[in-house]
Coordinates of C-alpha atoms in Angstrom, one line a residue:
M101 CA 43.7 8.3 51.2
A102 CA 47.0 6.7 50.4
F103 CA 47.2 3.0 49.6
Q104 CA 49.9 0.7 50.7
V105 CA 51.8 -1.0 47.9
T106 CA 51.1 -4.4 49.4
E107 CA 47.4 -3.6 49.6
V108 CA 47.3 -2.8 45.9
Q109 CA 49.4 -5.8 45.0
K110 CA 47.2 -8.1 46.9
A111 CA 44.0 -6.7 45.3
L112 CA 45.5 -7.0 41.8
K113 CA 47.2 -10.3 42.2
G114 CA 46.8 -12.4 39.1
F115 CA 45.7 -9.5 36.9
D116 CA 46.7 -10.1 33.3
Y117 CA 48.2 -6.7 32.1
P118 CA 47.6 -4.6 30.1
G119 CA 44.1 -3.5 31.2
S120 CA 41.8 -0.5 31.7
A121 CA 41.0 1.2 34.9
Q122 CA 37.6 -0.6 34.9
D123 CA 39.3 -4.0 34.3
L124 CA 41.6 -3.3 37.3
A125 CA 38.8 -2.2 39.5
D126 CA 36.7 -5.3 38.6
H127 CA 39.6 -7.6 39.4
A128 CA 40.4 -5.9 42.7
E129 CA 36.7 -6.2 43.7
R130 CA 36.7 -9.9 42.9
N131 CA 39.9 -10.3 44.9
G132 CA 38.3 -8.7 48.0
G133 CA 40.0 -5.3 47.6
D134 CA 39.1 -2.4 49.9
R135 CA 36.1 -0.5 48.6
D136 CA 38.1 2.8 48.6
L137 CA 40.8 1.2 46.5
V138 CA 38.3 -0.2 44.0
E139 CA 36.7 3.2 43.6
A140 CA 40.1 4.9 43.3
L141 CA 41.0 2.4 40.5
R142 CA 37.7 3.1 38.8
G143 CA 38.4 6.8 38.9
M144 CA 41.8 6.6 37.2
K145 CA 42.0 8.7 34.1
K146 CA 44.5 6.8 32.0
D147 CA 43.1 4.5 29.3
N148 CA 45.4 1.6 29.7
F149 CA 47.9 0.3 32.3
D150 CA 50.8 -2.0 31.3
G151 CA 51.8 -3.0 34.7
P152 CA 51.7 -2.5 38.5
N153 CA 54.2 0.4 38.4
A154 CA 51.8 2.4 36.1
V155 CA 48.9 1.7 38.5
M156 CA 50.9 2.9 41.5
S157 CA 52.1 6.0 39.7
E158 CA 48.5 6.9 38.6
L159 CA 47.2 6.3 42.1
K160 CA 49.9 8.4 43.6
G161 CA 49.1 11.2 41.1
Q162 CA 45.4 10.9 41.6
L163 CA 45.7 11.1 45.4
G164 CA 48.4 13.8 45.4
G165 CA 50.4 12.0 47.9
S166 CA 52.4 9.0 48.8
T167 CA 51.5 5.4 48.1
D168 CA 54.2 3.8 50.3

């Protein structure tokens, strides 16, 4: 499943980077993010994310497809 950039941005709005995949997932969950997105964030392999571009890049790589 590909995620829209705006969907990810909305779920992560207000997140204070850097952070771990678990930090991102927890924040997205509190912001009412889609369950599939929260699980995808939890499943990211990278230890630390320094900004939204790193998150989108990892999601795209994890899903093997487009995130636009």
